[in-house]
Short mmCIF file of C-alpha atoms in Angstrom, two decimals:
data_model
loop_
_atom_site.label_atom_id
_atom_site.label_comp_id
_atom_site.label_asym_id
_atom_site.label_seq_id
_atom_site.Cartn_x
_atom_site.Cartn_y
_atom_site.Cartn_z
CA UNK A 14 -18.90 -49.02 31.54
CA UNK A 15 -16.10 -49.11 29.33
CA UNK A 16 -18.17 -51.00 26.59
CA UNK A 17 -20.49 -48.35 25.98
CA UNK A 18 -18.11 -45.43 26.22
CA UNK A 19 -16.56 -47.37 22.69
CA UNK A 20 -19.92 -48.29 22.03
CA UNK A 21 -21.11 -44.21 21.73
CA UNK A 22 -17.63 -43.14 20.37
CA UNK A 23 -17.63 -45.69 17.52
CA UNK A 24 -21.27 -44.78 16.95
CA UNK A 25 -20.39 -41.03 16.73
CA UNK A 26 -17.63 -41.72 14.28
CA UNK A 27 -19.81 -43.77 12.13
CA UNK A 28 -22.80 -40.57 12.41
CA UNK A 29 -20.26 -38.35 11.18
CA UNK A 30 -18.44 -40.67 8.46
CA UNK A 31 -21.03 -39.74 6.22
CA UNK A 32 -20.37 -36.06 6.19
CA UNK A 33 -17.48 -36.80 5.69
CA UNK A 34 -17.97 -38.52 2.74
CA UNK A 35 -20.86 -37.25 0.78
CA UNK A 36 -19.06 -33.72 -0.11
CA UNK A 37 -17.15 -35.60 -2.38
CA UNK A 38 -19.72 -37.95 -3.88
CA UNK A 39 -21.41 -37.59 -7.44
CA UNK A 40 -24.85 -36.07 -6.15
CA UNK A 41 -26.24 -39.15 -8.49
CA UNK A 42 -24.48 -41.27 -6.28
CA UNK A 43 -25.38 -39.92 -2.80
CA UNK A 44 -28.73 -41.98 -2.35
CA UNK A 45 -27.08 -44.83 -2.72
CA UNK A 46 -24.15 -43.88 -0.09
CA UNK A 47 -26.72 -42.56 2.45
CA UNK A 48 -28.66 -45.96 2.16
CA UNK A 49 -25.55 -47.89 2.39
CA UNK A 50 -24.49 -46.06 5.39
CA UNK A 51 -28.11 -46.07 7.39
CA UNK A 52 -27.29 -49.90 6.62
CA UNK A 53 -24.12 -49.76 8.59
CA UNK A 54 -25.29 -47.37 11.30
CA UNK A 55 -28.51 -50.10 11.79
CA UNK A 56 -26.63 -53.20 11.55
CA UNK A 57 -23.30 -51.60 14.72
CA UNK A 58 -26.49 -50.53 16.70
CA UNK A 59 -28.20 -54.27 16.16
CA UNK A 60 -24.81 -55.30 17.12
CA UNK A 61 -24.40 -53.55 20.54
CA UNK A 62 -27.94 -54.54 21.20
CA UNK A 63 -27.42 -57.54 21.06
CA UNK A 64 -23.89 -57.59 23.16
CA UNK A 65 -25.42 -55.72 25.39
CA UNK A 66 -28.28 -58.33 26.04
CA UNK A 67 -25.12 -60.81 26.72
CA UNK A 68 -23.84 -58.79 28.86
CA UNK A 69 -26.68 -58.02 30.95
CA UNK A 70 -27.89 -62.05 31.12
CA UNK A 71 -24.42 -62.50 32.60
CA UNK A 72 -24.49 -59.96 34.55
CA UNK A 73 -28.23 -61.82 35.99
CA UNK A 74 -26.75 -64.87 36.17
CA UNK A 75 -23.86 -63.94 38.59
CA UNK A 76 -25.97 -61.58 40.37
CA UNK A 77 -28.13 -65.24 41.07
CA UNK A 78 -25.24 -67.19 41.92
CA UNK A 79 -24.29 -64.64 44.38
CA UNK A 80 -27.43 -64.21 46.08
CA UNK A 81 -27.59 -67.89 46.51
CA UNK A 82 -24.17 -68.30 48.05
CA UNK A 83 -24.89 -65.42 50.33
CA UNK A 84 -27.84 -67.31 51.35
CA UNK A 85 -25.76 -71.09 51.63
CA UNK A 86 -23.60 -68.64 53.66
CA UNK A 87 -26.21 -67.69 55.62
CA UNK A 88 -27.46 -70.72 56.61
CA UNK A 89 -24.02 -72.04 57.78
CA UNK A 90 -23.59 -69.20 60.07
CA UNK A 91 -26.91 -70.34 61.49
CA UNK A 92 -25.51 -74.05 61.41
CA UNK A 93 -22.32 -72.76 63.25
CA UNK A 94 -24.23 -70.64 65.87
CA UNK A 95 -26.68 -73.57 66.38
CA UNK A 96 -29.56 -72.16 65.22
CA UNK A 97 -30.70 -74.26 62.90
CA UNK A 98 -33.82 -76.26 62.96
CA UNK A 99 -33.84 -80.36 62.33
CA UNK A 100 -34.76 -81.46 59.38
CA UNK A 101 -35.95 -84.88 58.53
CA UNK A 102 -32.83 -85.87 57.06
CA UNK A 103 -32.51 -83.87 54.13
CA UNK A 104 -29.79 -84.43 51.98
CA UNK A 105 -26.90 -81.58 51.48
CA UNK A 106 -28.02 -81.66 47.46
CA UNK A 107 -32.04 -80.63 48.51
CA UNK A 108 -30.78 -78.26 50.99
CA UNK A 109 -28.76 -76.41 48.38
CA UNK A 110 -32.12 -76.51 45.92
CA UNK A 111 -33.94 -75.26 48.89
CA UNK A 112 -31.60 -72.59 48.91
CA UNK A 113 -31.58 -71.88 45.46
CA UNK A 114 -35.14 -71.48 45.87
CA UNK A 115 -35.80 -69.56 48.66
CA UNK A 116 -32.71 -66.97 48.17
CA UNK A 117 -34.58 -64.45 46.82
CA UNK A 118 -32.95 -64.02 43.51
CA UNK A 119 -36.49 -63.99 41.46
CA UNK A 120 -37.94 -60.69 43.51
CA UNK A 121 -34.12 -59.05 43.35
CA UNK A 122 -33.51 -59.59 39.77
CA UNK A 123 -37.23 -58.37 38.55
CA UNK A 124 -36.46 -55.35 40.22
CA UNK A 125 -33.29 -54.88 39.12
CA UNK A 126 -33.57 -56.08 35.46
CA UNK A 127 -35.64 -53.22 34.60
CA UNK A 128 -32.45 -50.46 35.48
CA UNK A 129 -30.21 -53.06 32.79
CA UNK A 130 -32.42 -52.71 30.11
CA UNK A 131 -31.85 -50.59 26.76
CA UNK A 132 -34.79 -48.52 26.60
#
């Protein structure tokens, strides 16, 4: 993806900032630069974790939304072909719970999560 292509480059250019930089640092002084830097490097990579855990919960929450329309879908194919069984009057708002339930989102998304995740 294009967010962690400029995720890696802007972590490369941070990794080699500081050699960069300490050649020209007092050698009393370069503890406290390297320190300050593994501060920085810590703090972009807490960053990207953390937009990449946004990222991937959207990404879960359309994948649900989809399954569950492809499964509302499905069911007014079946309502168009005839197909579908009576029900004992269900309203159109439990139907579409029913749905939600019963789309398989849960089982597709545990399996699927796993491949999303920074490991």
């Amino acid at each position: 993806s294009l967010h962690m292509e400029s995720w890696r480059a802007e972590m490369k250019e941070e990794i080699n900032r500081i050699n960069q930089v300490l050649p020209d640092i007092d050698r009393r002084q370069k503890t406290d630069e390297i320190k300050q830097w593994m501060d920085s490097v810590i703090d972009k990579i807490d960053h990207y974790k953390a937009e990449h855990h946004r990222y991937v919960k959207e990404a879960v929450t359309l994948l649900e939304l989809a399954l569950w329309k492809a499964k509302l879908d499905e069911k007014d194919e079946n309502a168009a072909a005839g197909r579908t069984k009576k029900k004992a009057k269900l309203d159109a708002e439990s139907v579409r719970k029913e749905k939600r339930v019963t789309c398989g989102a849960d089982t597709v998304i545990r399996n699927i999560l796993p491949f999303l995740k920074l490991e």
